[in-house]
Coordinates of N, CA and C in Angstrom, one line a residue:
M1 N -24.1 -1.2 -20.3 CA -23.6 -0.2 -21.2 C -22.1 -0.4 -21.4
P2 N -21.5 -0.4 -22.6 CA -20.2 -0.8 -23.0 C -19.3 0.3 -22.4
I3 N -18.0 -0.2 -22.0 CA -17.0 0.7 -21.6 C -16.4 1.4 -22.6
D4 N -16.2 2.7 -22.5 CA -15.6 3.6 -23.3 C -14.1 3.4 -23.3
T5 N -13.7 2.4 -24.0 CA -12.2 2.1 -24.1 C -11.3 3.3 -24.2
D6 N -11.7 4.0 -25.3 CA -11.0 5.1 -25.9 C -11.0 6.2 -24.8
A7 N -11.9 6.5 -24.0 CA -12.0 7.5 -23.0 C -10.9 7.1 -22.1
F8 N -10.9 5.7 -21.6 CA -9.9 5.3 -20.5 C -8.7 5.3 -21.0
N9 N -8.3 5.1 -22.3 CA -7.0 5.0 -22.8 C -6.4 6.4 -23.0
R10 N -7.4 7.2 -23.2 CA -6.8 8.8 -23.3 C -6.3 9.1 -22.1
L11 N -6.7 8.6 -20.9 CA -6.2 9.0 -19.7 C -4.9 8.2 -19.2
A12 N -5.0 7.1 -20.0 CA -3.9 6.4 -19.6 C -2.4 6.8 -19.9
I13 N -2.1 7.2 -21.2 CA -1.0 7.6 -21.7 C -0.5 8.9 -20.9
P14 N -1.1 9.8 -20.9 CA -0.6 11.0 -19.9 C -0.1 10.5 -18.6
G15 N -1.0 9.5 -17.9 CA -0.7 9.0 -16.6 C 0.5 8.1 -16.6
L16 N 0.7 7.4 -17.6 CA 1.9 6.6 -17.7 C 3.0 7.4 -18.0
T17 N 3.1 8.6 -18.5 CA 4.1 9.5 -18.9 C 4.5 10.1 -17.5
A18 N 3.6 10.5 -16.6 CA 3.7 11.2 -15.5 C 4.3 10.3 -14.6
L19 N 3.9 9.1 -14.5 CA 4.5 8.0 -13.5 C 5.9 7.7 -13.9
T20 N 6.1 7.7 -15.3 CA 7.6 7.6 -15.8 C 8.5 8.5 -15.3
E21 N 8.1 10.0 -15.4 CA 9.0 11.0 -14.8 C 9.2 10.9 -13.3
L22 N 8.1 10.4 -12.7 CA 8.3 10.4 -11.2 C 9.2 9.3 -10.9
I23 N 9.4 8.3 -11.4 CA 10.0 7.0 -11.1 C 11.6 7.3 -11.4
T24 N 11.8 8.5 -12.2 CA 13.3 8.7 -12.3 C 13.7 9.8 -11.5
K25 N 13.0 10.1 -10.5 CA 13.4 11.2 -9.6 C 14.1 10.8 -8.4
G26 N 15.2 10.2 -8.6 CA 16.2 9.9 -7.4 C 15.5 9.3 -6.3
A27 N 15.1 8.2 -6.4 CA 14.4 7.2 -5.2 C 15.4 7.0 -4.3
S28 N 16.7 6.9 -4.7 CA 17.9 6.3 -3.7 C 18.1 7.5 -2.7
D29 N 17.5 8.6 -2.9 CA 17.8 9.8 -2.0 C 16.8 9.5 -0.8
Y30 N 15.9 8.5 -1.0 CA 14.9 8.2 0.1 C 15.0 6.9 0.6
A31 N 16.3 6.2 0.5 CA 16.4 5.1 0.9 C 16.6 4.8 2.5
P32 N 16.0 3.9 3.0 CA 16.1 3.9 4.6 C 17.5 3.6 4.7
A33 N 18.0 3.5 6.2 CA 19.2 3.3 6.8 C 19.5 1.8 6.3
P34 N 21.0 1.6 6.2 CA 21.3 0.1 5.5 C 20.6 -0.9 6.4
E35 N 20.6 -1.0 7.7 CA 20.0 -2.0 8.3 C 18.6 -2.2 8.3
E36 N 17.9 -1.3 7.4 CA 16.4 -1.2 7.4 C 16.1 -1.5 5.8
R37 N 17.2 -1.5 5.0 CA 16.9 -1.4 3.7 C 16.5 -2.4 2.7
R38 N 16.5 -3.5 3.2 CA 16.2 -4.7 2.4 C 14.8 -4.6 1.7
P39 N 13.9 -4.3 2.4 CA 12.4 -4.2 1.6 C 12.4 -3.0 0.5
F40 N 13.2 -1.9 0.9 CA 13.3 -1.0 -0.1 C 14.1 -1.4 -1.5
L41 N 15.2 -2.0 -1.2 CA 15.8 -2.6 -2.3 C 15.2 -3.6 -3.3
V42 N 14.4 -4.5 -2.6 CA 13.7 -5.5 -3.4 C 12.5 -4.7 -4.0
G43 N 12.0 -3.7 -3.2 CA 10.8 -2.9 -3.8 C 11.2 -2.1 -5.1
W44 N 12.3 -1.5 -5.0 CA 12.9 -0.9 -6.2 C 13.1 -1.8 -7.3
G45 N 13.7 -2.9 -7.1 CA 13.6 -4.0 -8.2 C 12.4 -4.2 -8.8
L46 N 11.3 -4.5 -8.0 CA 10.0 -4.8 -8.2 C 9.3 -3.7 -9.3
V47 N 9.4 -2.4 -8.6 CA 8.7 -1.4 -9.3 C 9.4 -1.1 -10.6
A48 N 10.8 -1.0 -10.5 CA 11.4 -0.9 -11.9 C 11.0 -2.0 -12.9
A49 N 11.0 -3.1 -12.6 CA 10.4 -4.2 -13.5 C 9.1 -4.1 -13.8
L50 N 8.2 -3.6 -12.9 CA 6.9 -3.2 -13.3 C 6.5 -2.2 -14.4
H51 N 7.5 -1.2 -14.0 CA 7.4 0.0 -15.2 C 7.7 -0.5 -16.4
R52 N 8.8 -1.5 -16.6 CA 8.9 -2.0 -18.0 C 7.9 -2.9 -18.4
Q53 N 7.3 -3.6 -17.7 CA 6.3 -4.4 -18.0 C 5.0 -3.7 -18.6
A54 N 4.8 -2.4 -17.8 CA 3.6 -1.9 -18.3 C 4.0 -1.1 -19.6
A55 N 5.3 -0.7 -20.0 CA 5.6 -0.2 -21.1 C 5.5 -1.4 -22.3
A56 N 5.9 -2.4 -22.0 CA 5.6 -3.7 -22.8 C 4.4 -3.8 -23.2
V57 N 3.3 -3.7 -22.2 CA 2.0 -3.9 -22.5 C 1.4 -2.9 -23.5
V58 N 1.9 -1.5 -23.3 CA 1.2 -0.6 -24.1 C 2.1 -0.7 -25.6
T59 N 3.2 -1.2 -25.7 CA 3.8 -1.2 -26.8 C 3.2 -2.4 -27.7
L60 N 3.0 -3.4 -27.0 CA 2.4 -4.6 -27.6 C 0.8 -4.3 -28.1
H61 N 0.2 -3.6 -27.5 CA -1.2 -3.2 -27.8 C -1.2 -2.2 -29.0
S62 N -0.2 -1.2 -28.9 CA -0.1 -0.3 -29.9 C 0.3 -1.0 -31.4
A63 N 0.7 -2.2 -31.2 CA 1.2 -3.1 -32.3 C 0.0 -4.1 -32.7
G64 N -1.0 -3.8 -32.1 CA -2.2 -4.9 -32.5 C -2.1 -6.2 -31.6
F65 N -1.4 -6.4 -30.6 CA -1.0 -7.6 -30.0 C -1.3 -7.6 -28.5
G66 N -2.6 -6.9 -28.4 CA -3.2 -6.9 -27.1 C -3.3 -8.3 -26.3
H67 N -4.0 -9.0 -27.2 CA -4.3 -10.4 -26.8 C -2.9 -11.2 -26.3
E68 N -1.9 -10.9 -27.0 CA -0.5 -11.5 -26.6 C 0.2 -11.1 -25.5
A69 N -0.4 -9.9 -25.0 CA 0.3 -9.1 -24.0 C -0.2 -9.7 -22.7
A70 N -1.2 -10.8 -22.7 CA -1.7 -11.3 -21.4 C -0.8 -11.7 -20.3
P71 N 0.3 -12.4 -20.8 CA 1.6 -12.6 -19.8 C 2.1 -11.4 -19.0
N72 N 2.2 -10.4 -19.8 CA 2.6 -9.2 -19.3 C 1.6 -8.6 -18.3
R73 N 0.5 -8.6 -18.7 CA -0.5 -7.9 -17.8 C -0.6 -8.7 -16.5
R74 N -0.5 -10.1 -16.7 CA -0.5 -11.1 -15.4 C 0.6 -10.9 -14.5
L75 N 1.8 -10.7 -15.2 CA 3.1 -10.4 -14.5 C 3.0 -8.9 -13.6
I76 N 2.4 -8.0 -14.2 CA 2.4 -6.7 -13.6 C 1.3 -6.9 -12.2
V77 N 0.4 -7.7 -12.5 CA -0.4 -8.1 -11.2 C 0.4 -8.6 -9.9
E78 N 1.2 -9.7 -10.4 CA 2.1 -10.2 -9.6 C 3.2 -9.2 -8.9
Y79 N 3.9 -8.4 -9.8 CA 4.6 -7.3 -9.1 C 4.1 -6.4 -8.2
V80 N 2.8 -6.1 -8.5 CA 2.0 -5.1 -7.5 C 1.8 -5.9 -6.3
A81 N 1.4 -7.2 -6.3 CA 1.0 -7.9 -5.3 C 2.4 -8.1 -4.4
H82 N 3.4 -8.3 -4.9 CA 4.7 -8.4 -4.2 C 5.0 -7.0 -3.5
L83 N 4.9 -5.9 -4.1 CA 5.2 -4.7 -3.6 C 4.2 -4.6 -2.4
Q84 N 2.9 -4.7 -2.5 CA 2.1 -4.6 -1.3 C 2.3 -5.6 -0.2
W85 N 2.9 -6.7 -0.5 CA 3.2 -7.5 0.4 C 4.5 -7.2 1.2
L86 N 5.6 -6.5 0.5 CA 6.6 -5.8 1.2 C 6.3 -4.9 2.2
V87 N 5.2 -4.1 1.7 CA 4.7 -2.8 2.7 C 4.2 -3.6 3.8
R88 N 3.4 -4.7 3.8 CA 2.7 -5.0 4.9 C 3.7 -5.9 5.8
D89 N 4.5 -6.7 5.4 CA 5.5 -7.6 6.1 C 6.8 -7.4 6.1
G90 N 7.4 -6.3 5.4 CA 8.8 -5.8 5.5 C 9.8 -6.9 5.4
D91 N 10.7 -7.1 6.4 CA 11.9 -8.0 6.1 C 11.2 -9.6 6.3
D92 N 10.1 -9.7 6.9 CA 9.6 -11.1 6.8 C 9.1 -11.6 5.3
A93 N 8.7 -10.4 4.6 CA 8.3 -10.7 3.3 C 9.7 -11.1 2.5
V94 N 10.8 -10.4 2.7 CA 11.9 -10.6 2.1 C 12.5 -12.0 2.2
D95 N 12.4 -12.3 3.5 CA 12.8 -13.6 4.0 C 12.2 -14.8 3.4
S96 N 10.8 -14.7 3.1 CA 9.8 -15.6 2.5 C 10.2 -15.5 1.0
M97 N 10.5 -14.5 0.4 CA 10.9 -14.5 -1.1 C 12.1 -15.2 -1.1
N98 N 13.1 -15.0 -0.3 CA 14.4 -15.8 -0.4 C 14.1 -17.3 -0.2
K99 N 13.4 -17.7 0.8 CA 13.1 -19.0 0.8 C 12.5 -19.7 -0.4
A100 N 11.5 -19.0 -1.0 CA 10.9 -19.4 -2.3 C 12.0 -19.5 -3.3
F101 N 12.9 -18.6 -3.5 CA 14.1 -18.7 -4.4 C 14.9 -20.0 -4.0
Q102 N 15.2 -20.2 -2.7 CA 15.9 -21.2 -2.5 C 15.4 -22.6 -2.9
Y103 N 14.1 -22.5 -2.6 CA 13.3 -23.9 -3.0 C 13.3 -24.1 -4.5
K104 N 13.0 -22.9 -5.3 CA 12.9 -23.2 -6.8 C 14.3 -23.4 -7.3
H105 N 15.4 -22.9 -6.8 CA 16.7 -23.0 -7.1 C 17.2 -24.5 -7.2
A106 N 16.8 -25.2 -6.0 CA 17.0 -26.5 -5.7 C 16.5 -27.3 -6.9
G107 N 15.2 -27.1 -7.4 CA 14.4 -27.7 -8.4 C 15.2 -27.5 -9.8
L108 N 15.6 -26.3 -10.0 CA 16.3 -26.1 -11.1 C 17.8 -26.8 -11.2
R109 N 18.5 -27.0 -10.1 CA 19.7 -27.6 -10.0 C 19.4 -29.1 -10.1
E110 N 18.3 -29.6 -9.6 CA 18.0 -31.1 -9.8 C 17.9 -31.3 -11.3
A111 N 17.2 -30.6 -12.0 CA 17.0 -30.7 -13.4 C 18.1 -30.6 -14.1
A112 N 19.0 -29.5 -13.8 CA 20.3 -29.4 -14.4 C 21.3 -30.7 -14.3
D113 N 21.1 -31.3 -13.0 CA 22.0 -32.4 -12.6 C 21.5 -33.8 -13.6
A114 N 20.2 -33.8 -13.6 CA 19.6 -34.8 -14.4 C 19.9 -34.7 -15.8
A115 N 20.2 -33.5 -16.3 CA 20.5 -33.4 -17.8 C 21.9 -33.4 -18.1
G116 N 22.7 -33.2 -17.0 CA 24.2 -33.2 -17.2 C 24.6 -31.8 -17.6
Y117 N 24.0 -30.8 -17.3 CA 24.2 -29.4 -17.6 C 25.3 -29.1 -16.6
Q118 N 26.2 -28.1 -17.0 CA 27.3 -27.6 -16.2 C 26.8 -26.2 -15.6
Y119 N 27.3 -26.0 -14.3 CA 27.0 -24.6 -13.7 C 27.9 -24.4 -12.6
D120 N 27.8 -23.3 -12.1 CA 28.8 -22.8 -11.0 C 28.4 -23.5 -9.6
Q121 N 29.2 -24.7 -9.2 CA 28.8 -25.6 -8.2 C 28.8 -24.5 -6.7
E122 N 29.9 -23.8 -6.9 CA 30.1 -23.1 -5.6 C 28.8 -22.0 -5.3
A123 N 28.5 -21.4 -6.4 CA 27.4 -20.5 -6.3 C 26.1 -21.1 -5.8
A124 N 25.8 -22.5 -6.5 CA 24.6 -23.1 -6.2 C 24.5 -23.6 -4.8
N125 N 26.0 -24.0 -4.3 CA 25.9 -24.5 -2.9 C 25.7 -23.5 -1.8
T126 N 26.0 -22.2 -2.2 CA 25.8 -21.0 -1.3 C 24.2 -20.8 -1.2
V127 N 23.6 -20.9 -2.2 CA 22.2 -20.8 -2.4 C 21.6 -21.9 -1.5
R128 N 22.0 -23.1 -1.7 CA 21.4 -24.3 -1.1 C 21.7 -24.3 0.5
D129 N 22.7 -23.8 0.9 CA 23.2 -23.8 2.4 C 22.8 -22.7 3.1
A130 N 22.4 -21.5 2.3 CA 21.9 -20.2 3.3 C 20.8 -20.6 4.3
E131 N 20.9 -20.1 5.5 CA 19.9 -20.4 6.6 C 19.1 -19.2 6.5
I132 N 17.9 -19.4 6.2 CA 16.7 -18.4 6.2 C 15.9 -18.7 7.1
P133 N 15.6 -17.6 8.0 CA 14.6 -18.0 9.1 C 13.3 -18.1 8.5
G134 N 12.4 -18.9 9.0 CA 11.0 -19.1 8.6 C 10.2 -18.1 9.4
N135 N 9.0 -17.8 8.7 CA 7.9 -17.0 9.3 C 6.6 -17.4 8.8
S136 N 5.5 -16.7 9.5 CA 4.2 -17.0 9.1 C 3.9 -16.5 7.6
T137 N 4.5 -15.6 7.1 CA 4.5 -15.1 5.7 C 4.9 -16.0 4.6
N138 N 5.5 -17.1 5.0 CA 6.0 -18.0 4.0 C 4.8 -18.6 3.0
Q139 N 3.8 -18.7 3.6 CA 2.5 -19.2 2.9 C 2.4 -18.2 1.7
Y140 N 2.7 -17.1 1.9 CA 2.2 -16.1 0.6 C 3.1 -16.1 -0.6
S141 N 4.2 -17.1 -0.4 CA 4.9 -17.3 -1.8 C 4.1 -18.0 -2.7
N142 N 2.9 -18.6 -2.2 CA 1.8 -19.3 -3.2 C 1.0 -18.0 -3.6
M143 N 1.2 -17.6 -5.0 CA 0.5 -16.4 -5.5 C -1.0 -16.3 -5.3
S144 N -1.6 -17.4 -5.3 CA -3.2 -17.3 -5.0 C -3.5 -16.9 -3.6
K145 N -2.8 -17.5 -2.7 CA -2.8 -17.1 -1.4 C -2.6 -15.5 -1.0
L146 N -1.4 -15.2 -1.8 CA -1.1 -13.8 -1.5 C -2.1 -12.8 -2.2
L147 N -2.5 -13.1 -3.3 CA -3.8 -12.3 -3.9 C -4.9 -12.3 -3.2
D148 N -5.3 -13.5 -2.8 CA -6.5 -13.6 -1.9 C -6.5 -12.7 -0.7
R149 N -5.4 -12.7 -0.1 CA -5.0 -12.0 1.2 C -5.2 -10.5 0.9
L150 N -4.6 -10.1 -0.2 CA -4.6 -8.6 -0.6 C -5.9 -8.0 -0.9
G151 N -6.6 -8.8 -1.6 CA -8.0 -8.6 -2.0 C -8.0 -7.2 -3.1
G152 N -8.9 -6.6 -3.4 CA -8.9 -5.5 -4.3 C -8.9 -6.0 -5.7
G153 N -9.5 -7.1 -5.8 CA -9.7 -7.8 -7.3 C -8.5 -8.2 -7.9
L154 N -7.3 -8.4 -7.0 CA -6.0 -8.8 -7.7 C -6.1 -10.2 -8.1
L155 N -6.6 -11.2 -7.3 CA -6.9 -12.5 -7.6 C -7.6 -12.7 -8.8
Q156 N -8.9 -12.1 -8.8 CA -9.6 -12.1 -10.1 C -8.8 -11.6 -11.4
S157 N -8.2 -10.7 -11.3 CA -7.5 -10.2 -12.4 C -6.4 -11.2 -12.8
W158 N -5.7 -11.7 -12.0 CA -4.5 -12.6 -12.2 C -5.0 -13.9 -12.8
L159 N -6.2 -14.5 -12.2 CA -6.7 -15.6 -12.7 C -7.4 -15.3 -14.2
S160 N -8.0 -14.2 -14.4 CA -8.4 -13.9 -15.8 C -7.2 -14.1 -16.9
E161 N -6.1 -13.1 -16.4 CA -5.1 -13.2 -17.4 C -4.6 -14.4 -17.5
T162 N -4.3 -15.3 -16.6 CA -3.7 -16.7 -16.5 C -4.4 -17.6 -17.7
Q163 N -5.7 -17.4 -17.8 CA -6.5 -18.1 -19.0 C -5.9 -17.9 -20.3
L164 N -5.3 -16.6 -20.4 CA -4.7 -16.4 -21.8 C -3.2 -16.3 -21.8
S165 N -2.4 -16.7 -20.7 CA -1.1 -16.7 -20.6 C -0.2 -18.0 -20.8
H166 N -1.2 -19.1 -20.8 CA -0.7 -20.4 -21.0 C -1.5 -21.1 -22.2
A167 N -0.9 -22.3 -22.5 CA -1.6 -23.1 -23.4 C -2.9 -23.9 -23.0
T168 N -4.0 -23.1 -23.0 CA -5.4 -23.4 -22.5 C -6.3 -23.4 -23.5
L169 N -7.5 -24.2 -23.3 CA -8.6 -24.2 -24.2 C -9.1 -22.8 -24.4
T170 N -9.0 -22.0 -23.3 CA -9.6 -20.6 -23.5 C -8.7 -19.9 -24.5
A171 N -7.5 -20.0 -24.4 CA -6.5 -19.2 -25.5 C -6.8 -19.9 -26.9
A172 N -6.8 -21.2 -27.1 CA -6.9 -21.8 -28.2 C -8.2 -21.4 -28.9
G173 N -9.4 -21.3 -28.1 CA -10.7 -21.1 -28.5 C -10.9 -19.8 -29.2
S174 N -10.0 -18.9 -28.8 CA -10.1 -17.5 -29.5 C -9.8 -17.4 -31.0
F175 N -9.5 -18.4 -31.5 CA -8.9 -18.7 -32.9 C -9.8 -19.6 -33.9
F176 N -10.9 -19.9 -33.4 CA -11.8 -20.9 -34.1 C -13.2 -20.7 -33.8
R177 N -14.2 -20.7 -34.6 CA -15.6 -21.0 -34.4 C -16.1 -22.1 -35.1
E178 N -16.9 -23.1 -34.6 CA -17.6 -24.1 -35.3 C -18.8 -24.3 -34.9
S179 N -19.7 -24.3 -36.0 CA -21.2 -24.4 -35.9 C -21.7 -25.5 -36.8
D180 N -22.9 -25.8 -36.8 CA -23.6 -26.7 -37.9 C -23.4 -26.1 -39.3
E181 N -23.4 -24.6 -39.4 CA -23.2 -24.1 -40.7 C -21.8 -23.9 -41.1
A182 N -20.9 -23.7 -40.4 CA -19.5 -23.4 -41.0 C -18.5 -23.7 -39.9
L183 N -17.2 -23.8 -40.4 CA -16.2 -23.9 -39.5 C -15.2 -22.6 -39.8
E184 N -15.0 -21.7 -39.0 CA -14.2 -20.4 -39.1 C -12.9 -20.6 -38.3
L185 N -11.7 -20.4 -39.1 CA -10.4 -20.5 -38.4 C -9.8 -19.1 -38.6
F186 N -9.5 -18.4 -37.4 CA -8.8 -17.1 -37.5 C -7.4 -16.9 -37.2
D187 N -6.7 -16.1 -37.8 CA -5.3 -15.9 -37.3 C -5.1 -14.8 -36.4
T188 N -6.2 -14.1 -36.1 CA -6.3 -13.1 -35.0 C -7.4 -13.4 -34.0
P189 N -7.1 -13.1 -32.8 CA -8.4 -13.6 -31.8 C -9.6 -13.0 -32.0
K190 N -10.7 -13.8 -31.7 CA -12.1 -13.3 -31.5 C -12.6 -13.8 -30.2
Y191 N -13.5 -12.9 -29.7 CA -14.2 -13.4 -28.5 C -15.6 -13.3 -28.6
D192 N -16.3 -14.1 -27.7 CA -17.8 -14.1 -27.8 C -18.3 -13.3 -26.9
I193 N -17.9 -12.0 -26.7 CA -18.5 -11.0 -25.9 C -18.3 -9.7 -26.7
E194 N -19.2 -8.9 -26.1 CA -19.3 -7.5 -26.9 C -17.9 -6.7 -26.8
G195 N -17.4 -6.4 -27.8 CA -16.2 -5.5 -27.6 C -14.9 -6.4 -27.6
D196 N -13.8 -5.7 -27.4 CA -12.5 -6.5 -27.3 C -11.8 -6.1 -26.1
P197 N -11.9 -7.3 -25.1 CA -11.4 -6.8 -23.6 C -9.9 -6.3 -23.7
M198 N -9.2 -6.6 -24.7 CA -7.8 -6.3 -24.7 C -7.6 -4.8 -24.9
E199 N -8.6 -4.1 -25.5 CA -8.5 -2.7 -25.7 C -8.2 -1.8 -24.5
L200 N -8.5 -2.1 -23.6 CA -8.2 -1.6 -22.2 C -6.7 -1.6 -21.8
S201 N -5.9 -2.5 -22.5 CA -4.6 -2.7 -22.2 C -3.7 -1.6 -21.6
P202 N -3.8 -0.3 -22.4 CA -3.1 0.9 -21.7 C -3.5 1.4 -20.3
Y203 N -4.8 1.3 -20.2 CA -5.5 1.7 -19.0 C -5.1 0.8 -17.7
V204 N -5.1 -0.6 -18.1 CA -4.6 -1.6 -17.4 C -3.2 -1.4 -16.8
A205 N -2.3 -1.1 -17.8 CA -1.0 -0.8 -17.5 C -0.9 0.4 -16.5
F206 N -1.4 1.5 -16.9 CA -1.6 2.7 -15.9 C -2.0 2.3 -14.6
F207 N -3.2 1.7 -14.5 CA -3.7 1.4 -13.3 C -2.9 0.5 -12.3
F208 N -2.3 -0.5 -12.8 CA -1.4 -1.4 -11.9 C 0.0 -0.7 -11.6
L209 N 0.6 0.1 -12.7 CA 1.8 0.8 -12.4 C 1.6 1.8 -11.2
F210 N 0.4 2.6 -11.4 CA 0.1 3.6 -10.2 C 0.1 2.8 -9.0
F211 N -0.8 1.8 -8.8 CA -0.9 1.1 -7.5 C 0.6 0.5 -7.1
G212 N 1.3 0.0 -7.9 CA 2.6 -0.4 -7.5 C 3.6 0.7 -7.1
M213 N 3.4 1.8 -7.6 CA 4.2 2.9 -7.1 C 3.6 3.6 -6.0
V214 N 2.4 3.4 -5.8 CA 1.7 3.8 -4.4 C 2.4 3.0 -3.2
A215 N 2.6 1.6 -3.5 CA 3.2 0.7 -2.6 C 4.7 1.1 -2.4
F216 N 5.4 1.3 -3.4 CA 6.9 1.6 -3.2 C 7.1 2.9 -2.5
N217 N 6.2 3.9 -2.8 CA 6.2 5.0 -2.0 C 6.3 4.9 -0.5
D218 N 5.6 3.9 -0.1 CA 5.6 3.8 1.3 C 6.9 3.0 1.8
L219 N 7.6 2.5 0.9 CA 8.8 2.0 1.2 C 10.1 2.9 1.4
M220 N 9.8 4.0 0.9 CA 10.8 5.2 0.9 C 10.6 6.0 2.3
V221 N 11.7 6.5 2.6 CA 11.6 7.5 3.8 C 10.7 8.6 3.5
G222 N 9.7 8.9 4.3 CA 9.0 10.1 4.3 C 7.8 10.0 3.0
S223 N 7.8 9.0 2.2 CA 6.7 8.8 1.2 C 6.7 10.0 0.3
P224 N 7.9 10.4 -0.4 CA 8.1 11.5 -1.0 C 7.1 11.8 -2.3
W225 N 6.6 10.6 -2.6 CA 5.8 10.8 -4.1 C 4.4 11.0 -4.0
T226 N 3.9 11.2 -2.5 CA 2.6 11.3 -2.2 C 1.7 12.4 -2.9
K227 N 2.4 13.4 -3.0 CA 1.7 14.7 -3.6 C 1.5 14.4 -5.1
D228 N 2.6 14.1 -5.6 CA 2.5 13.8 -7.2 C 1.5 12.7 -7.5
L229 N 1.6 11.6 -6.7 CA 0.8 10.3 -7.1 C -0.8 10.9 -6.8
K230 N -1.1 11.7 -5.9 CA -2.5 12.2 -5.8 C -2.9 13.0 -6.9
A231 N -2.1 13.9 -7.6 CA -2.3 14.6 -8.7 C -2.4 13.8 -10.0
I232 N -1.5 12.7 -10.0 CA -1.6 11.7 -11.2 C -3.1 11.0 -11.0
A233 N -3.5 10.7 -9.9 CA -4.8 10.0 -9.7 C -5.9 10.7 -10.1
E234 N -5.8 11.9 -9.7 CA -6.9 12.9 -10.0 C -6.9 13.2 -11.5
A235 N -5.9 13.2 -12.2 CA -5.9 13.4 -13.7 C -6.3 12.1 -14.5
G236 N -6.1 10.9 -13.8 CA -6.1 9.7 -14.3 C -7.6 8.9 -14.0
G237 N -8.4 9.6 -13.4 CA -9.7 8.9 -13.2 C -9.5 8.0 -12.1
L238 N -8.6 8.3 -11.1 CA -8.5 7.4 -9.8 C -8.6 8.4 -8.6
S239 N -9.3 9.3 -8.7 CA -9.6 10.1 -7.4 C -9.8 9.5 -6.1
G240 N -9.1 10.0 -5.2 CA -9.4 9.1 -3.8 C -8.6 7.9 -3.8
A241 N -7.8 7.3 -4.6 CA -7.1 6.3 -4.4 C -5.9 6.4 -3.6
I242 N -5.6 7.6 -3.4 CA -4.6 7.8 -2.2 C -4.6 9.0 -1.5

């Protein structure tokens, strides 16, 4: 039975509006004590970025670019995963994220040196020389490992969006069909399945923003969004999600 995309998307827009209103309600009032604040601060950065990516997905979809929003949909999965990681492992997760940043920054610096690019040496040295304690969660800087650990279909969603987020044969194949009878070249994507899978983009944006905010709610003192999130879930077809 085909998915009623219109029905789902009719739920998505009010849900996204309600989540947007909630995210502007003074989260700083529920920040933990300074010595316990790192997961909260990183979490806020992630959930705020997630909110903007969700808005970008809806904006692209409304302009007829649901196919091209795949990198944004892929990224919102990553933001949700990192928020859930913070809830599970707290400061250890932050240290692992810092360790990953240090490693990637070293690669960036090596590439800049090889090309003769100029940059702030002192700042780069500070990143290089920072002593970051290692812990067992470092393995989850690998996105596949993190998503597999979290479950809930995150890995499958991420891998699916990855196929359209890079220069893959899957992405290229959406724009042509070749048979013994004819060669067809398209300037808009087409799929060999019933319906357009991108048509659910607004609901996908709502779904992942909701679960990202559920995770951030757990990083705030007293989980102040719980009541509102339950009401949004009920109205948005996610009854029992929280």
